[in-house]
């Protein structure tokens, strides 16, 4: 039996919608699998020429070709939509494939859209460089933490409002409900990148978002062994995205990677609880360290976004950012001397990862854009893993001694 919408989140993650062969929506012969099967097939046989014609005419929902749809990928799409409180999802080959496919669907050449100034560097580069220079769109960057600025920038000609909260890498929060209310007045779809929070900590659909986006590479996969992306929304919106862009642009996720994410989701609550608990302890440790200038973590009561975090998140996440005294050079020295923390980009892994965003993930920003986004060249971003937190803190303490 699959989990219902009234069961607890951990039960939903473990039992979900039970995408086994026994529950195949097309009634094919079951084998009684407990784990979702991996359908590693590029194409699917028709029962007859007439059967194939019906599928391509939209009169049958049977599978034809994995670029168009695959049972394993469909199971993942359904699962994440279920966890987010949405009606349908679409899985793609990367988080950036999810961003680009959705943007191509919502915004046409010559049309404008708004995006928050502090985003993942790849998203920022796509919006600020690719969309304008290659597709003649009109991207407008705004401070989405300021609802007055959002309201002043949006109008009936705006085709998308895109935000990320908590933001990468400053962990600044954006009021989802506030943005949704403004966007709704103008008929503008609100897109929320929920990668940092995951469905376990935050559900933007509940606050009025039209689309929610994830990099599956991060917490949903959880083990640093796959790349993927996913968008969820209403059945109507996602059907249009699938028909208008997804099928012909071709950014589909491989069935094996879809299966890896399905496996990762089963342990998501347990992992996120540990990530959050350790991140809070690390943020508190750093807050009192004499060589740390500032700590960015929404769970700290001293954080200006603390009350918003309590309002729209169930816990505060596994990401911590901080500034060391001495700027970029001190940050580089500290990062180079960390032993237990892996110096690498990405996040949400079981391994603890450390990076200097201005030099890596956010090097797509100019120096002026970094300042505007509040990304200091010496900012260090931590993705807190599942190691013993005392060991992680001791390693940070040793690395900070080298400054």
mmCIF file of C-alpha atoms in Angstrom:
data_model
loop_
_atom_site.group_PDB
_atom_site.id
_atom_site.type_symbol
_atom_site.label_atom_id
_atom_site.label_comp_id
_atom_site.label_asym_id
_atom_site.label_seq_id
_atom_site.Cartn_x
_atom_site.Cartn_y
_atom_site.Cartn_z
ATOM 1 C CA UNK A 1 0.000 0.000 0.000
ATOM 2 C CA UNK A 2 1.288 3.448 -0.840
ATOM 3 C CA UNK A 3 1.485 6.265 1.688
ATOM 4 C CA UNK A 4 -1.402 8.738 1.770
ATOM 5 C CA UNK A 5 -1.144 12.514 1.919
ATOM 6 C CA UNK A 6 -1.972 12.330 5.668
ATOM 7 C CA UNK A 7 0.944 10.095 6.679
ATOM 8 C CA UNK A 8 4.200 11.439 8.103
ATOM 9 C CA UNK A 9 6.977 12.622 5.817
ATOM 10 C CA UNK A 10 9.356 9.791 6.683
ATOM 11 C CA UNK A 11 6.648 7.254 5.909
ATOM 12 C CA UNK A 12 6.012 9.018 2.598
ATOM 13 C CA UNK A 13 9.708 8.819 1.717
ATOM 14 C CA UNK A 14 9.998 5.122 2.530
ATOM 15 C CA UNK A 15 6.681 3.953 1.111
ATOM 16 C CA UNK A 16 5.840 6.796 -1.253
ATOM 17 C CA UNK A 17 3.527 5.715 -4.030
ATOM 18 C CA UNK A 18 5.091 2.245 -4.214
ATOM 19 C CA UNK A 19 6.347 2.322 -7.766
ATOM 20 C CA UNK A 20 6.963 -1.417 -8.066
ATOM 21 C CA UNK A 21 6.065 -3.549 -11.031
ATOM 22 C CA UNK A 22 3.110 -4.831 -9.006
ATOM 23 C CA UNK A 23 1.605 -1.353 -9.199
ATOM 24 C CA UNK A 24 2.378 -0.643 -12.851
ATOM 25 C CA UNK A 25 -0.303 1.818 -14.059
ATOM 26 C CA UNK A 26 -0.616 -0.007 -17.371
ATOM 27 C CA UNK A 27 -1.343 -3.381 -15.771
ATOM 28 C CA UNK A 28 1.640 -5.274 -17.112
ATOM 29 C CA UNK A 29 2.457 -8.629 -15.537
ATOM 30 C CA UNK A 30 4.056 -8.101 -12.094
ATOM 31 C CA UNK A 31 7.102 -9.858 -10.647
ATOM 32 C CA UNK A 32 6.578 -8.670 -7.068
ATOM 33 C CA UNK A 33 9.591 -6.346 -6.818
ATOM 34 C CA UNK A 34 10.012 -4.347 -3.616
ATOM 35 C CA UNK A 35 12.442 -1.847 -5.131
ATOM 36 C CA UNK A 36 11.363 0.229 -8.104
ATOM 37 C CA UNK A 37 12.661 -1.533 -11.239
ATOM 38 C CA UNK A 38 15.209 0.160 -13.497
ATOM 39 C CA UNK A 39 13.870 0.128 -17.034
ATOM 40 C CA UNK A 40 17.128 0.487 -18.982
ATOM 41 C CA UNK A 41 15.511 0.475 -22.402
ATOM 42 C CA UNK A 42 15.705 3.200 -24.995
ATOM 43 C CA UNK A 43 12.541 2.079 -26.771
ATOM 44 C CA UNK A 44 9.362 0.114 -26.014
ATOM 45 C CA UNK A 45 7.569 -2.382 -28.261
ATOM 46 C CA UNK A 46 4.087 -1.768 -29.630
ATOM 47 C CA UNK A 47 1.412 -4.428 -29.566
ATOM 48 C CA UNK A 48 0.483 -3.463 -33.107
ATOM 49 C CA UNK A 49 0.815 -0.661 -35.642
ATOM 50 C CA UNK A 50 -2.529 0.626 -34.430
ATOM 51 C CA UNK A 51 -1.278 0.609 -30.826
ATOM 52 C CA UNK A 52 1.768 2.676 -31.828
ATOM 53 C CA UNK A 53 -0.403 5.113 -33.734
ATOM 54 C CA UNK A 54 -2.659 5.586 -30.704
ATOM 55 C CA UNK A 55 0.332 6.389 -28.482
ATOM 56 C CA UNK A 56 1.659 9.027 -30.860
ATOM 57 C CA UNK A 57 -1.828 10.450 -31.282
ATOM 58 C CA UNK A 58 -2.084 10.886 -27.515
ATOM 59 C CA UNK A 59 -4.851 8.281 -27.174
ATOM 60 C CA UNK A 60 -2.694 5.960 -25.047
ATOM 61 C CA UNK A 61 -0.283 6.679 -22.200
ATOM 62 C CA UNK A 62 1.877 3.630 -22.868
ATOM 63 C CA UNK A 63 5.626 4.172 -23.217
ATOM 64 C CA UNK A 64 7.363 4.570 -26.563
ATOM 65 C CA UNK A 65 10.854 6.025 -26.120
ATOM 66 C CA UNK A 66 12.823 7.003 -23.026
ATOM 67 C CA UNK A 67 13.436 10.572 -24.191
ATOM 68 C CA UNK A 68 9.664 11.029 -24.080
ATOM 69 C CA UNK A 69 9.004 8.992 -20.949
ATOM 70 C CA UNK A 70 10.261 6.004 -18.983
ATOM 71 C CA UNK A 71 8.634 4.015 -16.136
ATOM 72 C CA UNK A 72 11.532 4.519 -13.708
ATOM 73 C CA UNK A 73 11.791 8.215 -14.471
ATOM 74 C CA UNK A 74 8.013 8.564 -14.215
ATOM 75 C CA UNK A 75 8.150 6.954 -10.759
ATOM 76 C CA UNK A 76 10.651 9.599 -9.620
ATOM 77 C CA UNK A 77 8.593 12.415 -11.114
ATOM 78 C CA UNK A 78 5.506 11.195 -9.309
ATOM 79 C CA UNK A 79 7.409 10.737 -6.046
ATOM 80 C CA UNK A 80 8.902 14.233 -5.857
ATOM 81 C CA UNK A 81 5.595 15.812 -6.883
ATOM 82 C CA UNK A 82 3.954 13.828 -4.064
ATOM 83 C CA UNK A 83 6.497 15.067 -1.515
ATOM 84 C CA UNK A 84 6.169 18.672 -2.696
ATOM 85 C CA UNK A 85 2.380 18.667 -2.703
ATOM 86 C CA UNK A 86 2.300 19.184 -6.476
ATOM 87 C CA UNK A 87 0.366 17.302 -9.130
ATOM 88 C CA UNK A 88 3.101 16.293 -11.564
ATOM 89 C CA UNK A 89 6.852 16.450 -12.111
ATOM 90 C CA UNK A 90 9.335 16.257 -14.950
ATOM 91 C CA UNK A 91 12.846 14.861 -14.417
ATOM 92 C CA UNK A 92 15.765 16.231 -16.412
ATOM 93 C CA UNK A 93 19.438 15.506 -16.940
ATOM 94 C CA UNK A 94 20.697 18.216 -14.549
ATOM 95 C CA UNK A 95 19.529 21.062 -12.373
ATOM 96 C CA UNK A 96 20.508 23.486 -15.137
ATOM 97 C CA UNK A 97 18.478 21.450 -17.646
ATOM 98 C CA UNK A 98 15.483 21.981 -15.354
ATOM 99 C CA UNK A 99 16.175 25.730 -15.195
ATOM 100 C CA UNK A 100 16.691 26.105 -18.940
ATOM 101 C CA UNK A 101 13.763 23.932 -20.068
ATOM 102 C CA UNK A 102 11.357 25.795 -17.789
ATOM 103 C CA UNK A 103 12.693 29.182 -18.872
ATOM 104 C CA UNK A 104 12.367 28.294 -22.560
ATOM 105 C CA UNK A 105 8.786 27.243 -21.868
ATOM 106 C CA UNK A 106 7.741 30.387 -19.990
ATOM 107 C CA UNK A 107 9.748 33.127 -21.723
ATOM 108 C CA UNK A 108 9.960 33.851 -25.446
ATOM 109 C CA UNK A 109 12.497 36.068 -27.287
ATOM 110 C CA UNK A 110 11.807 39.730 -26.574
ATOM 111 C CA UNK A 111 9.964 38.984 -23.340
ATOM 112 C CA UNK A 112 11.177 39.930 -19.865
ATOM 113 C CA UNK A 113 11.496 38.016 -16.638
ATOM 114 C CA UNK A 114 12.732 38.769 -13.124
ATOM 115 C CA UNK A 115 15.279 36.808 -11.145
ATOM 116 C CA UNK A 116 16.763 37.168 -7.675
ATOM 117 C CA UNK A 117 20.266 38.610 -7.511
ATOM 118 C CA UNK A 118 21.661 35.812 -5.327
ATOM 119 C CA UNK A 119 21.421 32.428 -7.035
ATOM 120 C CA UNK A 120 23.519 29.407 -7.885
ATOM 121 C CA UNK A 121 26.268 30.662 -10.213
ATOM 122 C CA UNK A 122 25.182 28.473 -13.123
ATOM 123 C CA UNK A 123 21.616 29.779 -12.938
ATOM 124 C CA UNK A 124 22.865 33.346 -12.712
ATOM 125 C CA UNK A 125 25.101 32.877 -15.753
ATOM 126 C CA UNK A 126 22.283 31.320 -17.768
ATOM 127 C CA UNK A 127 19.919 34.180 -16.952
ATOM 128 C CA UNK A 128 22.361 37.090 -17.180
ATOM 129 C CA UNK A 129 24.418 35.933 -20.173
ATOM 130 C CA UNK A 130 22.852 33.122 -22.207
ATOM 131 C CA UNK A 131 19.206 34.208 -22.143
ATOM 132 C CA UNK A 132 20.005 37.715 -23.287
ATOM 133 C CA UNK A 133 22.830 37.147 -25.769
ATOM 134 C CA UNK A 134 21.608 33.939 -27.408
ATOM 135 C CA UNK A 135 17.834 34.063 -27.016
ATOM 136 C CA UNK A 136 17.139 37.835 -26.918
ATOM 137 C CA UNK A 137 15.160 37.609 -23.686
ATOM 138 C CA UNK A 138 15.122 40.531 -21.269
ATOM 139 C CA UNK A 139 16.306 39.289 -17.870
ATOM 140 C CA UNK A 140 16.037 41.783 -15.007
ATOM 141 C CA UNK A 141 17.894 41.147 -11.768
ATOM 142 C CA UNK A 142 16.214 42.261 -8.538
ATOM 143 C CA UNK A 143 16.688 42.083 -4.795
ATOM 144 C CA UNK A 144 13.872 39.617 -4.111
ATOM 145 C CA UNK A 145 14.409 39.886 -0.344
ATOM 146 C CA UNK A 146 12.837 43.357 -0.713
ATOM 147 C CA UNK A 147 9.161 42.850 -1.568
ATOM 148 C CA UNK A 148 8.783 46.524 -2.440
ATOM 149 C CA UNK A 149 11.433 46.103 -5.131
ATOM 150 C CA UNK A 150 9.676 42.994 -6.436
ATOM 151 C CA UNK A 151 6.372 44.870 -6.620
ATOM 152 C CA UNK A 152 7.988 47.828 -8.398
ATOM 153 C CA UNK A 153 9.705 45.646 -11.017
ATOM 154 C CA UNK A 154 6.862 43.271 -11.915
ATOM 155 C CA UNK A 155 4.049 44.013 -14.379
ATOM 156 C CA UNK A 156 1.676 42.246 -16.767
ATOM 157 C CA UNK A 157 4.466 41.841 -19.337
ATOM 158 C CA UNK A 158 6.657 39.869 -16.921
ATOM 159 C CA UNK A 159 6.703 36.195 -17.871
ATOM 160 C CA UNK A 160 8.484 34.660 -14.857
ATOM 161 C CA UNK A 161 9.641 35.493 -11.346
ATOM 162 C CA UNK A 162 12.483 33.185 -10.306
ATOM 163 C CA UNK A 163 13.793 32.963 -6.744
ATOM 164 C CA UNK A 164 15.988 30.638 -4.694
ATOM 165 C CA UNK A 165 15.534 30.333 -0.943
ATOM 166 C CA UNK A 166 17.680 29.762 1.016
ATOM 167 C CA UNK A 167 19.944 31.408 -1.520
ATOM 168 C CA UNK A 168 23.276 30.061 -2.667
ATOM 169 C CA UNK A 169 25.739 30.866 -1.077
ATOM 170 C CA UNK A 170 24.665 33.567 1.408
ATOM 171 C CA UNK A 171 21.669 31.602 2.756
ATOM 172 C CA UNK A 172 19.542 34.747 2.600
ATOM 173 C CA UNK A 173 15.823 33.940 2.698
ATOM 174 C CA UNK A 174 13.082 35.236 0.426
ATOM 175 C CA UNK A 175 9.456 35.483 1.515
ATOM 176 C CA UNK A 176 7.780 32.927 -0.770
ATOM 177 C CA UNK A 177 4.224 33.843 0.186
ATOM 178 C CA UNK A 178 4.981 37.543 -0.267
ATOM 179 C CA UNK A 179 6.445 36.993 -3.737
ATOM 180 C CA UNK A 180 3.547 34.705 -4.671
ATOM 181 C CA UNK A 181 0.982 37.310 -3.707
ATOM 182 C CA UNK A 182 2.700 39.974 -5.823
ATOM 183 C CA UNK A 183 3.162 37.628 -8.780
ATOM 184 C CA UNK A 184 -0.455 36.446 -8.644
ATOM 185 C CA UNK A 185 -1.777 40.004 -8.962
ATOM 186 C CA UNK A 186 -0.062 40.277 -12.348
ATOM 187 C CA UNK A 187 -0.639 36.705 -13.524
ATOM 188 C CA UNK A 188 3.082 35.962 -13.368
ATOM 189 C CA UNK A 189 4.261 32.406 -12.559
ATOM 190 C CA UNK A 190 6.512 32.125 -9.511
ATOM 191 C CA UNK A 191 9.377 29.623 -9.745
ATOM 192 C CA UNK A 192 11.193 28.588 -6.554
ATOM 193 C CA UNK A 193 14.485 26.692 -6.501
ATOM 194 C CA UNK A 194 14.046 24.514 -3.409
ATOM 195 C CA UNK A 195 17.344 22.624 -3.673
ATOM 196 C CA UNK A 196 18.845 23.806 -0.379
ATOM 197 C CA UNK A 197 15.725 23.142 1.694
ATOM 198 C CA UNK A 198 14.378 19.970 -0.001
ATOM 199 C CA UNK A 199 10.695 18.993 0.341
ATOM 200 C CA UNK A 200 11.449 17.823 3.876
ATOM 201 C CA UNK A 201 12.131 21.329 5.158
ATOM 202 C CA UNK A 202 10.050 23.536 2.857
ATOM 203 C CA UNK A 203 7.151 23.219 0.393
ATOM 204 C CA UNK A 204 6.868 26.369 -1.746
ATOM 205 C CA UNK A 205 3.624 25.160 -3.373
ATOM 206 C CA UNK A 206 1.940 25.646 0.025
ATOM 207 C CA UNK A 207 2.999 29.303 -0.060
ATOM 208 C CA UNK A 208 1.718 29.955 -3.577
ATOM 209 C CA UNK A 209 4.576 28.975 -5.904
ATOM 210 C CA UNK A 210 3.564 27.747 -9.363
ATOM 211 C CA UNK A 211 6.703 25.716 -10.079
ATOM 212 C CA UNK A 212 9.280 24.196 -7.725
ATOM 213 C CA UNK A 213 12.688 23.202 -9.021
ATOM 214 C CA UNK A 214 15.353 20.868 -7.640
ATOM 215 C CA UNK A 215 18.877 19.890 -8.455
ATOM 216 C CA UNK A 216 18.546 16.164 -7.779
ATOM 217 C CA UNK A 217 22.337 16.065 -7.639
ATOM 218 C CA UNK A 218 22.213 17.474 -4.128
ATOM 219 C CA UNK A 219 20.173 16.324 -1.120
ATOM 220 C CA UNK A 220 17.551 14.249 -2.931
ATOM 221 C CA UNK A 221 20.237 12.013 -4.420
ATOM 222 C CA UNK A 222 22.354 12.589 -1.345
ATOM 223 C CA UNK A 223 25.444 10.516 -2.124
ATOM 224 C CA UNK A 224 27.445 12.533 -4.655
ATOM 225 C CA UNK A 225 27.063 9.921 -7.402
ATOM 226 C CA UNK A 226 24.578 11.388 -9.884
ATOM 227 C CA UNK A 227 23.528 14.531 -11.744
ATOM 228 C CA UNK A 228 19.875 15.381 -12.320
ATOM 229 C CA UNK A 229 17.148 18.007 -12.092
ATOM 230 C CA UNK A 230 13.389 18.083 -11.623
ATOM 231 C CA UNK A 231 10.487 20.533 -11.909
ATOM 232 C CA UNK A 232 7.067 20.077 -10.294
ATOM 233 C CA UNK A 233 3.806 21.978 -10.729
ATOM 234 C CA UNK A 234 0.187 21.539 -11.689
ATOM 235 C CA UNK A 235 -0.873 18.805 -14.106
ATOM 236 C CA UNK A 236 -1.847 21.431 -16.672
ATOM 237 C CA UNK A 237 1.423 23.364 -16.443
ATOM 238 C CA UNK A 238 3.622 20.297 -16.503
ATOM 239 C CA UNK A 239 1.731 18.752 -19.430
ATOM 240 C CA UNK A 240 2.388 21.908 -21.434
ATOM 241 C CA UNK A 241 6.065 21.908 -20.448
ATOM 242 C CA UNK A 242 6.370 18.259 -21.482
ATOM 243 C CA UNK A 243 4.676 18.799 -24.840
ATOM 244 C CA UNK A 244 6.130 22.199 -25.783
ATOM 245 C CA UNK A 245 9.757 21.833 -24.690
ATOM 246 C CA UNK A 246 10.714 18.608 -22.918
ATOM 247 C CA UNK A 247 10.104 16.087 -25.693
ATOM 248 C CA UNK A 248 11.859 17.995 -28.474
ATOM 249 C CA UNK A 249 14.691 19.681 -26.556
ATOM 250 C CA UNK A 250 15.582 16.296 -25.094
ATOM 251 C CA UNK A 251 16.998 16.918 -21.641
ATOM 252 C CA UNK A 252 15.694 13.645 -20.181
ATOM 253 C CA UNK A 253 17.178 11.976 -17.099
ATOM 254 C CA UNK A 254 18.638 8.488 -17.435
ATOM 255 C CA UNK A 255 16.552 5.724 -15.803
ATOM 256 C CA UNK A 256 19.526 4.595 -13.725
ATOM 257 C CA UNK A 257 20.024 8.070 -12.258
ATOM 258 C CA UNK A 258 16.280 8.269 -11.608
ATOM 259 C CA UNK A 259 16.540 5.021 -9.649
ATOM 260 C CA UNK A 260 19.494 6.354 -7.647
ATOM 261 C CA UNK A 261 17.430 9.388 -6.631
ATOM 262 C CA UNK A 262 14.468 7.186 -5.684
ATOM 263 C CA UNK A 263 16.824 5.215 -3.461
ATOM 264 C CA UNK A 264 18.222 8.422 -1.962
ATOM 265 C CA UNK A 265 14.770 9.781 -1.148
ATOM 266 C CA UNK A 266 14.053 6.817 1.108
ATOM 267 C CA UNK A 267 16.676 8.087 3.584
ATOM 268 C CA UNK A 268 16.100 11.825 3.030
ATOM 269 C CA UNK A 269 14.448 12.585 6.407
ATOM 270 C CA UNK A 270 17.106 10.738 8.413
ATOM 271 C CA UNK A 271 19.902 12.414 6.479
ATOM 272 C CA UNK A 272 18.364 15.891 6.684
ATOM 273 C CA UNK A 273 17.821 15.603 10.430
ATOM 274 C CA UNK A 274 21.523 14.836 10.850
ATOM 275 C CA UNK A 275 22.606 17.551 8.385
ATOM 276 C CA UNK A 276 20.498 20.153 10.206
ATOM 277 C CA UNK A 277 21.592 19.171 13.712
ATOM 278 C CA UNK A 278 25.286 19.218 12.824
ATOM 279 C CA UNK A 279 24.974 22.459 10.833
ATOM 280 C CA UNK A 280 23.452 24.211 13.834
ATOM 281 C CA UNK A 281 26.293 23.078 16.105
ATOM 282 C CA UNK A 282 28.883 24.180 13.554
ATOM 283 C CA UNK A 283 27.195 27.559 13.055
ATOM 284 C CA UNK A 284 27.182 28.118 16.817
ATOM 285 C CA UNK A 285 30.851 27.135 17.071
ATOM 286 C CA UNK A 286 31.846 29.520 14.290
ATOM 287 C CA UNK A 287 29.758 32.352 15.789
ATOM 288 C CA UNK A 288 32.032 32.478 18.823
ATOM 289 C CA UNK A 289 35.353 31.929 17.061
ATOM 290 C CA UNK A 290 37.649 34.990 17.253
ATOM 291 C CA UNK A 291 38.860 34.564 13.653
ATOM 292 C CA UNK A 292 35.351 34.465 12.181
ATOM 293 C CA UNK A 293 33.829 37.771 11.209
ATOM 294 C CA UNK A 294 30.281 36.704 10.379
ATOM 295 C CA UNK A 295 28.218 33.497 10.158
ATOM 296 C CA UNK A 296 25.312 33.005 7.777
ATOM 297 C CA UNK A 297 22.833 30.383 8.989
ATOM 298 C CA UNK A 298 19.061 30.976 9.194
ATOM 299 C CA UNK A 299 18.761 28.913 12.375
ATOM 300 C CA UNK A 300 20.774 31.366 14.453
ATOM 301 C CA UNK A 301 18.520 33.734 16.398
ATOM 302 C CA UNK A 302 20.926 36.538 15.528
ATOM 303 C CA UNK A 303 20.262 35.989 11.822
ATOM 304 C CA UNK A 304 17.990 38.700 10.360
ATOM 305 C CA UNK A 305 15.993 36.029 8.506
ATOM 306 C CA UNK A 306 15.396 33.844 11.554
ATOM 307 C CA UNK A 307 11.695 34.664 11.928
ATOM 308 C CA UNK A 308 11.054 34.132 8.207
ATOM 309 C CA UNK A 309 12.872 30.797 8.461
ATOM 310 C CA UNK A 310 10.580 29.747 11.309
ATOM 311 C CA UNK A 311 7.571 30.787 9.221
ATOM 312 C CA UNK A 312 8.332 28.913 6.003
ATOM 313 C CA UNK A 313 10.830 26.170 6.943
ATOM 314 C CA UNK A 314 10.512 23.183 9.281
ATOM 315 C CA UNK A 315 14.238 23.198 10.079
ATOM 316 C CA UNK A 316 17.177 25.295 8.980
ATOM 317 C CA UNK A 317 19.173 23.117 6.600
ATOM 318 C CA UNK A 318 22.632 21.625 6.287
ATOM 319 C CA UNK A 319 24.411 24.587 4.669
ATOM 320 C CA UNK A 320 26.511 27.121 6.598
ATOM 321 C CA UNK A 321 28.480 30.043 5.194
ATOM 322 C CA UNK A 322 30.889 32.321 7.027
ATOM 323 C CA UNK A 323 33.476 35.064 6.633
ATOM 324 C CA UNK A 324 36.911 34.759 8.165
ATOM 325 C CA UNK A 325 38.903 37.799 9.170
ATOM 326 C CA UNK A 326 41.523 38.548 6.531
ATOM 327 C CA UNK A 327 39.432 38.281 3.369
ATOM 328 C CA UNK A 328 40.115 36.139 0.309
ATOM 329 C CA UNK A 329 43.697 35.176 1.222
ATOM 330 C CA UNK A 330 42.734 34.059 4.717
ATOM 331 C CA UNK A 331 39.771 32.104 3.357
ATOM 332 C CA UNK A 332 41.968 30.329 0.827
ATOM 333 C CA UNK A 333 44.534 29.429 3.474
ATOM 334 C CA UNK A 334 41.904 28.130 5.843
ATOM 335 C CA UNK A 335 40.223 26.104 3.069
ATOM 336 C CA UNK A 336 43.511 24.611 1.896
ATOM 337 C CA UNK A 337 44.315 23.442 5.412
ATOM 338 C CA UNK A 338 41.034 21.669 6.130
ATOM 339 C CA UNK A 339 41.636 17.926 6.217
ATOM 340 C CA UNK A 340 38.297 16.266 6.908
ATOM 341 C CA UNK A 341 36.303 18.703 4.769
ATOM 342 C CA UNK A 342 36.610 17.903 1.069
ATOM 343 C CA UNK A 343 37.509 20.970 -0.984
ATOM 344 C CA UNK A 344 34.915 20.633 -3.738
ATOM 345 C CA UNK A 345 31.836 22.214 -5.270
ATOM 346 C CA UNK A 346 28.316 20.752 -5.017
ATOM 347 C CA UNK A 347 26.482 20.040 -1.777
ATOM 348 C CA UNK A 348 24.062 17.721 -0.044
ATOM 349 C CA UNK A 349 26.495 14.818 0.001
ATOM 350 C CA UNK A 350 27.141 12.417 2.885
ATOM 351 C CA UNK A 351 30.687 13.831 2.793
ATOM 352 C CA UNK A 352 31.246 17.310 4.192
ATOM 353 C CA UNK A 353 32.258 19.718 1.436
ATOM 354 C CA UNK A 354 33.941 23.112 1.624
ATOM 355 C CA UNK A 355 34.215 25.735 -1.107
ATOM 356 C CA UNK A 356 35.023 29.401 -1.712
ATOM 357 C CA UNK A 357 32.097 30.385 -3.993
ATOM 358 C CA UNK A 358 33.506 33.625 -5.414
ATOM 359 C CA UNK A 359 36.401 31.651 -6.903
ATOM 360 C CA UNK A 360 34.382 28.610 -8.021
ATOM 361 C CA UNK A 361 30.610 28.194 -8.271
ATOM 362 C CA UNK A 362 29.996 31.947 -8.423
ATOM 363 C CA UNK A 363 32.949 32.961 -10.571
ATOM 364 C CA UNK A 364 30.256 33.619 -13.215
ATOM 365 C CA UNK A 365 29.533 36.846 -11.286
ATOM 366 C CA UNK A 366 31.636 39.938 -11.976
ATOM 367 C CA UNK A 367 33.208 41.649 -8.972
ATOM 368 C CA UNK A 368 30.448 44.252 -9.079
ATOM 369 C CA UNK A 369 27.767 41.554 -9.261
ATOM 370 C CA UNK A 370 29.344 39.713 -6.339
ATOM 371 C CA UNK A 371 29.160 42.864 -4.226
ATOM 372 C CA UNK A 372 25.537 43.473 -5.245
ATOM 373 C CA UNK A 373 24.619 39.898 -4.330
ATOM 374 C CA UNK A 374 26.373 40.114 -0.970
ATOM 375 C CA UNK A 375 28.928 37.448 -1.890
ATOM 376 C CA UNK A 376 32.225 38.408 -0.293
ATOM 377 C CA UNK A 377 35.381 37.110 -2.045
ATOM 378 C CA UNK A 378 36.370 35.577 1.279
ATOM 379 C CA UNK A 379 33.074 33.812 1.928
ATOM 380 C CA UNK A 380 33.423 30.108 2.765
ATOM 381 C CA UNK A 381 30.481 27.770 2.129
ATOM 382 C CA UNK A 382 30.081 24.530 4.054
ATOM 383 C CA UNK A 383 27.897 21.596 3.096
ATOM 384 C CA UNK A 384 27.705 19.718 6.381
ATOM 385 C CA UNK A 385 27.813 15.964 5.863
ATOM 386 C CA UNK A 386 27.091 12.971 8.056
ATOM 387 C CA UNK A 387 30.414 12.618 9.859
ATOM 388 C CA UNK A 388 30.614 13.011 13.641
ATOM 389 C CA UNK A 389 30.090 16.691 14.261
ATOM 390 C CA UNK A 390 32.838 16.871 16.894
ATOM 391 C CA UNK A 391 35.345 15.703 14.273
ATOM 392 C CA UNK A 392 34.111 18.313 11.783
ATOM 393 C CA UNK A 393 34.376 21.096 14.357
ATOM 394 C CA UNK A 394 37.858 20.032 15.426
ATOM 395 C CA UNK A 395 38.999 20.049 11.792
ATOM 396 C CA UNK A 396 37.609 23.566 11.310
ATOM 397 C CA UNK A 397 39.335 24.666 14.506
ATOM 398 C CA UNK A 398 42.666 23.316 13.259
ATOM 399 C CA UNK A 399 42.231 24.954 9.835
ATOM 400 C CA UNK A 400 41.375 28.313 11.409
ATOM 401 C CA UNK A 401 44.561 28.158 13.496
ATOM 402 C CA UNK A 402 46.576 28.438 10.254
ATOM 403 C CA UNK A 403 45.259 31.943 9.517
#
